[in-house]
Short mmCIF file of C-alpha atoms in Angstrom, two decimals:
data_model
loop_
_atom_site.label_atom_id
_atom_site.label_comp_id
_atom_site.label_asym_id
_atom_site.label_seq_id
_atom_site.Cartn_x
_atom_site.Cartn_y
_atom_site.Cartn_z
CA MET A 1 63.57 -47.45 -20.33
CA LYS A 2 63.50 -45.36 -23.52
CA MET A 3 63.10 -47.22 -26.70
CA ASN A 4 65.91 -46.68 -29.39
CA ALA A 5 65.58 -44.02 -31.78
CA LEU A 6 68.48 -42.17 -34.20
CA THR A 7 71.32 -40.86 -32.16
CA ALA A 8 73.38 -39.35 -34.70
CA ALA A 9 75.69 -36.47 -33.28
CA THR A 10 74.10 -34.28 -36.16
CA LEU A 11 70.77 -34.40 -35.39
CA LEU A 12 71.92 -34.07 -31.26
CA ALA A 13 73.12 -31.01 -32.54
CA LEU A 14 70.67 -29.81 -34.53
CA ALA A 15 68.06 -30.37 -31.38
CA LEU A 16 69.99 -29.07 -28.68
CA THR A 17 70.36 -25.81 -30.77
CA ALA A 18 66.65 -25.62 -31.58
CA SER A 19 65.56 -26.16 -27.75
CA CYS A 20 67.67 -23.65 -26.58
CA ARG A 21 66.07 -20.89 -28.97
CA ASN A 22 62.96 -18.87 -27.83
CA THR A 23 59.83 -19.92 -30.15
CA SER A 24 58.08 -16.62 -29.03
CA GLY A 25 54.49 -15.19 -30.61
CA PRO A 26 53.88 -12.28 -32.46
CA ASN A 27 54.43 -9.84 -29.30
CA GLY A 28 57.98 -11.61 -28.13
CA PRO A 29 59.17 -13.60 -25.55
CA THR A 30 57.00 -14.08 -22.38
CA ASP A 31 57.57 -12.20 -19.44
CA VAL A 32 58.48 -14.73 -16.80
CA SER A 33 59.14 -12.72 -13.77
CA ALA A 34 56.30 -14.19 -11.91
CA TRP A 35 57.94 -17.40 -11.69
CA LYS A 36 61.54 -15.38 -10.70
CA GLY A 37 63.41 -18.04 -7.86
CA VAL A 38 61.81 -21.35 -9.45
CA VAL A 39 64.86 -23.36 -10.43
CA ILE A 40 65.75 -27.01 -11.34
CA ASN A 41 67.47 -27.79 -8.27
CA GLU A 42 68.34 -31.42 -8.36
CA ILE A 43 68.17 -34.01 -10.91
CA ALA A 44 68.55 -37.92 -10.78
CA ALA A 45 69.56 -39.00 -14.31
CA HIS A 46 69.05 -42.66 -14.11
CA ASP A 47 67.52 -44.18 -17.61
CA GLU A 48 70.53 -45.96 -18.25
CA ILE A 49 70.49 -47.84 -15.46
CA PRO A 50 67.82 -50.86 -15.14
CA ASP A 51 65.02 -50.69 -13.02
CA ALA A 52 66.23 -46.89 -11.36
CA ASP A 53 63.89 -44.03 -11.52
CA SER A 54 64.73 -40.78 -12.93
CA TRP A 55 63.46 -37.65 -11.00
CA VAL A 56 64.04 -33.62 -11.01
CA GLU A 57 63.40 -31.51 -8.08
CA LEU A 58 61.88 -27.79 -8.57
CA PHE A 59 62.68 -25.69 -5.88
CA ASN A 60 61.19 -22.00 -4.67
CA SER A 61 64.27 -20.18 -3.96
CA SER A 62 62.60 -16.89 -4.03
CA ALA A 63 60.76 -15.22 -0.60
CA SER A 64 57.35 -15.69 -1.71
CA THR A 65 55.02 -18.41 -2.91
CA VAL A 66 54.56 -19.01 -6.77
CA ASP A 67 51.91 -20.10 -9.04
CA LEU A 68 53.50 -22.78 -11.35
CA THR A 69 50.58 -22.66 -13.62
CA GLY A 70 51.70 -22.22 -17.34
CA LEU A 71 55.24 -24.04 -16.74
CA GLY A 72 56.37 -27.17 -18.29
CA LEU A 73 59.85 -28.95 -18.20
CA TYR A 74 61.34 -29.49 -21.72
CA LEU A 75 63.74 -32.41 -22.35
CA THR A 76 66.42 -32.55 -25.17
CA ASP A 77 68.78 -35.28 -25.72
CA SER A 78 69.65 -37.97 -28.75
CA TYR A 79 65.96 -39.24 -28.36
CA PHE A 80 63.63 -35.79 -28.11
CA ASN A 81 63.92 -32.42 -29.18
CA GLY A 82 62.39 -29.98 -26.96
CA LYS A 83 59.86 -32.88 -25.93
CA LYS A 84 57.16 -31.80 -22.72
CA VAL A 85 58.15 -33.95 -19.89
CA TYR A 86 56.27 -32.57 -17.19
CA GLU A 87 53.47 -29.61 -16.79
CA ALA A 88 52.28 -28.16 -14.15
CA PRO A 89 48.69 -28.64 -13.30
CA ALA A 90 46.68 -25.25 -13.03
CA GLY A 91 46.70 -23.92 -9.67
CA GLU A 92 49.81 -25.89 -8.59
CA LYS A 93 51.93 -23.56 -5.76
CA LEU A 94 55.08 -23.27 -4.49
CA ALA A 95 55.57 -21.94 -1.40
CA ALA A 96 58.95 -19.79 -0.55
CA GLY A 97 61.96 -22.72 0.42
CA GLU A 98 59.49 -25.50 -0.96
CA ARG A 99 60.13 -28.40 -3.00
CA LEU A 100 58.55 -30.61 -5.75
CA LEU A 101 59.64 -33.58 -6.94
CA ILE A 102 58.78 -34.89 -10.11
CA SER A 103 59.65 -38.60 -11.06
CA THR A 104 59.07 -41.26 -13.39
CA ALA A 105 57.90 -43.23 -10.12
CA ASP A 106 54.76 -41.94 -10.03
CA GLU A 107 54.64 -40.93 -13.57
CA SER A 108 54.47 -37.34 -13.05
CA LEU A 109 58.17 -36.98 -15.50
CA VAL A 110 56.58 -38.31 -18.45
CA THR A 111 60.11 -40.14 -19.69
CA GLY A 112 63.44 -41.16 -18.19
CA ILE A 113 66.75 -38.95 -18.25
CA ALA A 114 70.08 -40.88 -19.06
CA SER A 115 73.31 -39.36 -17.60
CA ASP A 116 75.46 -41.18 -20.19
CA ALA A 117 74.85 -38.83 -22.89
CA GLN A 118 74.37 -34.63 -23.11
CA PHE A 119 70.74 -33.94 -22.03
CA VAL A 120 69.18 -30.30 -21.81
CA LEU A 121 66.38 -29.92 -19.46
CA LYS A 122 64.62 -26.54 -19.82
CA LEU A 123 61.89 -24.95 -17.34
CA ALA A 124 60.06 -22.69 -19.32
CA VAL A 125 56.60 -21.25 -20.67
CA GLU A 126 54.62 -22.82 -23.64
CA ASP A 127 55.94 -20.03 -26.04
CA GLY A 128 59.40 -21.62 -25.06
CA THR A 129 60.84 -18.87 -23.03
CA ALA A 130 63.11 -20.11 -20.23
CA VAL A 131 62.74 -19.80 -16.22
CA ASP A 132 65.64 -21.83 -15.82
CA THR A 133 68.04 -24.14 -17.81
CA PHE A 134 70.44 -27.42 -16.70
CA ASP A 135 72.81 -28.10 -19.76
CA ARG A 136 74.58 -31.17 -18.72
CA ASP A 137 77.37 -30.53 -20.85
CA ALA A 138 77.81 -26.49 -20.24
CA VAL A 139 77.47 -27.19 -16.34
CA PHE A 140 80.24 -30.47 -16.57
CA ALA A 141 82.18 -29.46 -19.47
CA SER A 142 83.88 -32.93 -19.81
CA GLY A 143 80.63 -33.94 -20.79
CA SER A 144 81.84 -37.37 -18.04
CA ALA A 145 80.12 -36.49 -15.43
CA VAL A 146 77.39 -39.55 -15.19
CA ASN A 147 75.31 -40.47 -12.37
CA THR A 148 76.00 -42.73 -9.73
CA ALA A 149 72.81 -45.45 -9.09
CA ALA A 150 72.42 -43.33 -5.60
CA GLY A 151 73.34 -39.97 -6.88
CA SER A 152 72.36 -36.73 -8.21
CA TYR A 153 73.30 -33.53 -9.65
CA GLN A 154 72.86 -30.90 -7.15
CA ARG A 155 72.70 -27.40 -6.60
CA LEU A 156 74.94 -26.59 -3.74
CA PRO A 157 73.35 -24.77 -1.66
CA ASP A 158 69.97 -24.93 -2.46
CA GLY A 159 69.13 -22.72 -5.70
CA ALA A 160 72.99 -21.67 -6.03
CA SER A 161 74.39 -21.36 -9.71
CA SER A 162 76.95 -24.11 -8.78
CA TRP A 163 76.50 -27.84 -9.50
CA ARG A 164 78.08 -30.98 -8.27
CA ASN A 165 77.50 -34.57 -8.80
CA LEU A 166 77.30 -36.65 -5.64
CA THR A 167 77.10 -40.05 -5.25
CA TYR A 168 74.11 -39.61 -2.76
CA ALA A 169 71.06 -37.74 -3.48
CA SER A 170 68.40 -35.59 -1.32
CA PRO A 171 65.10 -35.67 -3.07
CA GLU A 172 62.75 -33.28 -0.92
CA ARG A 173 65.54 -31.96 1.57
CA GLU A 174 68.15 -29.75 1.68
CA ASN A 175 70.87 -30.15 -0.72
CA LYS A 176 74.21 -30.31 1.29
CA LEU A 177 77.73 -32.18 1.45
CA PHE A 178 77.62 -34.73 4.53
CA GLU A 179 79.37 -33.51 7.43
CA LEU A 180 80.05 -36.00 10.36
CA ALA A 181 80.52 -33.09 13.25
CA ALA A 182 76.49 -32.23 11.98
CA THR A 183 75.80 -35.63 13.70
CA ARG A 184 75.54 -37.18 16.99
CA PRO A 185 78.37 -39.76 17.86
CA ASN A 186 76.02 -42.60 18.53
CA ALA A 187 75.85 -45.67 16.23
CA PHE A 188 74.89 -49.21 16.56
CA TRP A 189 76.39 -52.43 13.97
CA ALA A 190 73.23 -54.55 12.37
CA TRP A 191 73.04 -57.43 10.60
CA SER A 192 71.78 -57.91 6.94
CA SER A 193 69.09 -59.90 8.56
CA HIS A 194 67.95 -56.89 10.82
CA VAL A 195 67.25 -54.25 7.54
CA SER A 196 63.31 -56.21 7.55
CA SER A 197 62.96 -55.27 11.43
CA LEU A 198 64.61 -51.75 11.38
CA SER A 199 62.01 -51.03 7.91
CA ALA A 200 59.02 -52.97 9.40
CA ASN A 201 55.61 -50.65 10.26
CA ASN A 202 57.44 -47.72 7.63
CA PHE A 203 60.50 -47.98 9.31
CA ALA A 204 59.10 -47.33 13.12
CA ASN A 205 62.07 -49.06 15.04
CA LEU A 206 64.73 -46.98 13.06
CA LYS A 207 62.92 -43.81 13.68
CA ASN A 208 62.38 -44.77 17.43
CA LEU A 209 66.79 -45.49 17.13
CA LYS A 210 66.90 -41.64 16.07
CA SER A 211 64.67 -40.30 18.44
CA LEU A 212 66.76 -41.82 21.12
CA GLY A 213 69.94 -40.15 19.50
CA TYR A 214 71.44 -42.76 17.40
CA ASP A 215 72.81 -41.15 14.26
CA HIS A 216 74.56 -43.82 12.71
CA VAL A 217 74.03 -47.51 11.68
CA ILE A 218 76.40 -49.50 10.55
CA LEU A 219 75.58 -52.17 8.16
CA ASN A 220 77.19 -55.94 7.37
CA TYR A 221 78.19 -56.38 3.79
CA LEU A 222 75.95 -58.93 3.28
CA ALA A 223 73.16 -56.55 2.83
CA PHE A 224 75.18 -55.11 -0.42
CA GLU A 225 76.41 -58.29 -1.70
CA TYR A 226 73.56 -61.37 -1.34
CA SER A 227 70.43 -59.57 0.36
CA ASN A 228 67.53 -57.98 -2.11
CA LYS A 229 69.69 -55.09 -3.40
CA THR A 230 66.05 -52.92 -3.96
CA THR A 231 65.54 -54.10 -0.09
CA THR A 232 69.05 -52.02 0.77
CA LYS A 233 68.30 -49.14 -1.47
CA LYS A 234 65.00 -48.42 -0.16
CA PHE A 235 66.55 -49.32 3.54
CA ILE A 236 69.16 -46.52 3.03
CA ALA A 237 67.45 -44.12 1.39
CA ALA A 238 64.74 -44.02 4.05
CA ALA A 239 67.40 -44.05 6.88
CA GLU A 240 68.92 -40.53 4.70
CA GLU A 241 65.46 -39.43 4.96
CA ILE A 242 64.98 -39.98 8.77
CA GLY A 243 68.46 -38.35 9.35
CA VAL A 244 70.45 -42.02 10.10
CA THR A 245 73.62 -41.90 8.12
CA VAL A 246 74.15 -45.68 6.96
CA HIS A 247 77.98 -46.95 6.64
CA ALA A 248 78.97 -50.12 4.67
CA TRP A 249 80.41 -52.63 7.18
CA LEU A 250 83.24 -54.19 5.01
CA GLN A 251 85.35 -57.54 5.96
CA CYS A 252 88.98 -56.94 4.93
CA PHE A 253 91.07 -59.68 5.28
CA TYR A 254 88.37 -62.37 6.28
CA SER A 255 86.37 -64.24 3.72
CA SER A 256 84.25 -67.27 3.58
CA GLY A 257 84.98 -68.40 6.96
CA SER A 258 88.89 -68.06 6.51
CA TRP A 259 91.53 -65.29 6.94
CA VAL A 260 92.93 -63.86 4.45
CA ASN A 261 96.90 -63.01 4.49
CA PRO A 262 97.31 -59.77 2.75
CA VAL A 263 101.13 -60.30 2.36
CA ASP A 264 102.68 -62.74 0.11
CA ASP A 265 105.75 -63.68 2.54
CA ALA A 266 107.44 -66.03 0.04
CA ASN A 267 107.73 -63.52 -2.37
CA ASN A 268 108.41 -60.12 0.08
CA ARG A 269 105.39 -58.38 -1.48
CA TYR A 270 101.80 -57.00 -0.87
CA LYS A 271 99.30 -58.70 -2.37
CA ASP A 272 98.00 -55.97 -4.72
CA GLU A 273 94.79 -57.97 -5.69
CA ILE A 274 93.68 -58.44 -2.35
CA PHE A 275 93.60 -54.57 -1.63
CA ALA A 276 92.34 -53.94 -5.23
CA GLY A 277 89.33 -56.29 -4.37
CA ILE A 278 88.47 -54.38 -0.94
CA LEU A 279 88.67 -51.06 -2.83
CA THR A 280 86.34 -52.68 -5.69
CA ARG A 281 83.66 -53.29 -3.15
CA ALA A 282 84.10 -49.94 -1.05
CA ARG A 283 83.27 -47.92 -4.56
CA THR A 284 80.38 -50.51 -5.13
CA TYR A 285 79.00 -49.87 -1.69
CA ILE A 286 79.38 -46.24 -2.36
CA GLU A 287 78.63 -45.56 -6.00
CA GLU A 288 75.31 -47.91 -6.13
CA PHE A 289 73.95 -47.44 -2.75
CA GLY A 290 75.07 -44.14 -1.73
CA VAL A 291 76.30 -44.85 1.60
CA LYS A 292 78.08 -41.84 3.92
CA GLY A 293 80.38 -44.53 5.26
CA ILE A 294 83.10 -47.41 4.86
CA HIS A 295 83.47 -49.20 7.98
CA LEU A 296 86.42 -51.35 7.81
CA ASP A 297 86.10 -54.77 9.75
CA TYR A 298 88.69 -57.43 10.06
CA ILE A 299 91.32 -55.11 9.20
CA ARG A 300 93.78 -57.14 11.15
CA TYR A 301 95.41 -60.43 11.79
CA PRO A 302 94.16 -63.46 13.65
CA GLY A 303 97.13 -63.17 16.43
CA THR A 304 99.57 -64.05 13.76
CA ALA A 305 100.93 -60.72 12.57
CA TYR A 306 104.54 -61.00 13.92
CA LYS A 307 104.69 -64.26 11.57
CA HIS A 308 104.24 -61.93 8.59
CA ASN A 309 106.91 -59.49 8.37
CA PRO A 310 109.21 -60.79 5.55
CA SER A 311 111.18 -57.62 5.31
CA ALA A 312 111.18 -53.93 6.85
CA GLU A 313 109.60 -52.63 3.33
CA VAL A 314 106.73 -55.61 3.68
CA THR A 315 105.15 -55.82 7.07
CA ALA A 316 102.04 -56.69 8.61
CA VAL A 317 101.37 -53.30 10.17
CA GLY A 318 102.23 -51.82 6.92
CA ALA A 319 99.51 -54.24 5.24
CA VAL A 320 96.73 -52.89 7.70
CA THR A 321 97.82 -49.45 7.00
CA ARG A 322 98.09 -49.65 3.65
CA CYS A 323 94.40 -50.96 3.16
CA CYS A 324 93.36 -47.82 5.77
CA ARG A 325 94.92 -45.35 3.62
CA GLU A 326 93.66 -46.43 0.23
CA ILE A 327 90.64 -46.44 1.44
CA ARG A 328 90.81 -43.00 2.68
CA GLU A 329 92.40 -41.98 -0.53
CA LEU A 330 89.34 -43.37 -2.61
CA THR A 331 86.68 -41.75 0.12
CA ASP A 332 88.66 -38.14 -0.34
CA SER A 333 88.35 -38.82 -3.90
CA TYR A 334 84.99 -37.92 -4.12
CA ASP A 335 85.39 -34.58 -1.99
CA GLU A 336 81.53 -35.37 -0.42
CA GLY A 337 82.75 -35.77 3.52
CA LEU A 338 82.46 -39.49 3.14
CA VAL A 339 83.80 -40.92 6.16
CA THR A 340 86.07 -43.63 7.33
CA SER A 341 86.35 -46.17 10.53
CA GLY A 342 87.84 -49.46 11.55
CA ALA A 343 87.15 -52.01 14.27
CA LEU A 344 90.12 -52.09 16.41
CA MET A 345 91.16 -55.35 19.06
CA PRO A 346 90.89 -53.70 22.62
CA GLU A 347 94.42 -54.50 23.82
CA ASN A 348 98.20 -53.76 24.11
CA GLY A 349 100.54 -55.18 21.56
CA GLY A 350 97.51 -54.42 18.71
CA ALA A 351 100.43 -54.03 16.29
CA TYR A 352 102.54 -57.48 17.56
CA TYR A 353 99.72 -59.67 17.13
CA TYR A 354 96.63 -57.77 15.12
CA GLY A 355 99.15 -55.37 12.57
CA GLN A 356 97.15 -52.68 14.07
CA ASP A 357 99.06 -50.01 14.78
CA TYR A 358 96.55 -47.06 16.01
CA ASN A 359 98.88 -44.40 15.80
CA GLN A 360 99.00 -45.17 11.86
CA MET A 361 95.59 -46.18 11.13
CA GLY A 362 94.48 -43.14 12.89
CA LYS A 363 96.29 -41.10 10.28
CA TYR A 364 93.67 -42.31 7.56
CA LEU A 365 90.76 -43.10 9.71
CA HIS A 366 87.82 -40.82 10.87
CA ILE A 367 86.80 -42.88 13.56
CA LEU A 368 88.85 -45.72 15.42
CA MET A 369 85.94 -48.02 16.90
CA PRO A 370 88.12 -50.00 19.57
CA MET A 371 85.64 -53.14 20.69
CA LEU A 372 86.09 -52.55 24.30
CA TYR A 373 83.36 -55.26 24.95
CA ARG A 374 82.84 -55.30 28.47
CA HIS A 375 81.63 -58.66 28.63
CA GLY A 376 82.32 -62.19 27.42
CA SER A 377 85.95 -62.92 26.83
CA TYR A 378 87.38 -59.96 27.92
CA ASN A 379 85.52 -58.80 30.69
CA TYR A 380 86.80 -55.60 31.24
CA ASN A 381 86.04 -53.29 34.22
CA ASP A 382 85.44 -49.40 34.30
CA ASP A 383 89.16 -48.75 34.63
CA THR A 384 90.29 -51.05 31.97
CA CYS A 385 87.74 -49.78 29.73
CA ARG A 386 88.79 -45.84 30.59
CA LYS A 387 92.37 -46.68 30.01
CA PHE A 388 91.74 -48.23 26.43
CA ALA A 389 89.23 -45.37 25.23
CA ASN A 390 92.23 -42.96 26.34
CA MET A 391 94.82 -44.89 24.55
CA PHE A 392 92.77 -45.02 21.30
CA GLY A 393 91.47 -41.43 21.95
CA GLY A 394 94.80 -40.15 22.27
CA ASN A 395 95.69 -41.57 18.89
CA THR A 396 98.85 -39.16 17.06
CA GLY A 397 96.71 -39.53 13.91
CA GLY A 398 94.13 -37.57 15.31
CA ALA A 399 91.25 -40.06 14.78
CA ALA A 400 88.06 -40.10 16.78
CA CYS A 401 87.55 -42.68 19.03
CA TRP A 402 83.91 -44.35 19.45
CA ALA A 403 83.63 -47.01 21.98
CA GLY A 404 82.52 -50.25 21.22
CA THR A 405 80.42 -52.11 23.96
CA THR A 406 77.96 -54.52 24.10
CA THR A 407 74.33 -55.04 24.69
CA TYR A 408 74.49 -58.23 26.10
CA SER A 409 76.48 -60.11 28.61
CA GLY A 410 77.88 -63.53 28.55
CA ASN A 411 79.75 -64.80 25.91
CA ASP A 412 79.30 -66.25 22.30
CA SER A 413 78.19 -69.81 23.95
CA GLY A 414 75.28 -68.16 25.59
CA VAL A 415 73.99 -64.26 25.83
CA THR A 416 71.50 -62.70 27.76
CA PRO A 417 70.39 -59.02 26.25
CA MET A 418 70.73 -56.47 28.80
CA ASP A 419 68.08 -53.92 29.62
CA ALA A 420 68.62 -50.22 28.87
CA GLU A 421 69.54 -49.09 31.91
CA SER A 422 72.43 -51.60 32.25
CA ILE A 423 73.83 -50.56 28.37
CA LEU A 424 73.33 -46.75 29.29
CA LYS A 425 75.32 -47.59 32.54
CA ASP A 426 78.34 -49.25 30.46
CA CYS A 427 78.06 -46.43 27.87
CA LYS A 428 78.62 -44.04 30.73
CA VAL A 429 82.08 -44.96 31.62
CA TYR A 430 83.79 -43.42 28.56
CA VAL A 431 82.15 -40.08 29.72
CA GLY A 432 84.78 -38.01 30.40
CA THR A 433 87.71 -40.16 28.86
CA LYS A 434 89.53 -39.41 25.17
CA ALA A 435 86.41 -41.42 23.58
CA THR A 436 83.71 -39.33 22.01
CA GLY A 437 81.28 -41.63 20.27
CA ILE A 438 79.78 -44.87 21.52
CA VAL A 439 78.95 -47.90 19.02
CA LEU A 440 76.72 -50.75 20.21
CA PHE A 441 77.18 -54.05 19.33
CA ARG A 442 74.46 -55.01 18.38
CA TYR A 443 70.95 -54.13 17.22
CA GLY A 444 68.38 -56.95 17.89
CA LEU A 445 69.71 -58.12 21.68
CA GLY A 446 69.43 -55.82 24.13
CA THR A 447 67.32 -52.58 24.95
CA PHE A 448 68.76 -49.59 23.27
CA PRO A 449 68.45 -46.72 26.10
CA ASP A 450 68.21 -42.94 25.41
CA VAL A 451 72.03 -41.71 24.20
CA ASN A 452 70.74 -37.78 23.60
CA ASP A 453 72.57 -36.44 26.76
CA LEU A 454 75.02 -39.17 26.65
CA TRP A 455 77.55 -36.39 25.96
CA PRO A 456 78.32 -32.76 26.95
#
């Protein structure tokens, strides 16, 4: 973090005016055509966030290699008036389409950049002639576009004239909005305790799962609320680099070992405070950690929904559906392709017993994940699994259906991890049904099969 300095508005205005002038020599501004196409492509301005790195990504949008010799990056804000925060080493070259990350983490960027105040970054030569400029308050006219803890300012697409302030970042990767359709529909649930295993040996296990066809991990909420948050953030950043999307696994109507009733039966109302708390947690997972999905678990009653319908306007189904709707409204408000999903009980009568009307939930969730566990208390056969996959996959809301299946046999009192061949056999049951993806429960049990060729 920077030391305190004079921050008077008049000084800042003078500094910005000075920084935006060319201070050319007697022969006029330098010809910067040799650096044409090199742009400031992405900025993570996090200096106001404790222990967070700031970084800037340069991108060569031209078709030729560019020698960066002579270029510097200059910062003007309430602390600095055109301070050189980076100087390209002599002979530094950037190939066509290549990126260069300059960061406070390795001190290649000599100071942090704060997004909670006006600032200007100028990529320029020594006499002040600009090659490219980012003026935060000119780009984001409101002046209120603050980076979230995991987010960044990004040109979309790379090198374009338009900028977005996103909740996730893409250092040294292509700038683009997340698209669920561009991923493979194979996922697995993981406890917070599994982060260490997935991260070990330079994320060897996570890389292996990616190679086997798993593009999504649904990570338990404890990783965001009680585990080492720095470790979780590093895991998510590594997963993004590997190409694995992290969804935050949020418990809705269950807390501290007890069910939570979102309906105030006596007063015929929904408990607004419960929904507000769920939204607050989801917003934290998105803005502080940069997850691209919110997965709703315990989005139901424990078989008692029929007891909590005090009126036609306030019902158990209404409570479950409201939660789905509000989560979808939250994720859509970012306009970044964020995904919503939910775990559903694999039974008929879900609305009556659990408050889960899958047709209503499907209007707001991108993916329904019925827990079609073939072993344990349900012990469903192939035909029953297909029947329910078609039922949930045929929801009138239009949500996709990814079938949840176990990686073990037995039940909670004693489980036996399954081999890859057996798990793959169970997964293949859903091919040809209205299910279009699978979710394995869970990491750490059983040997995950190769599912690259599971779906046509």
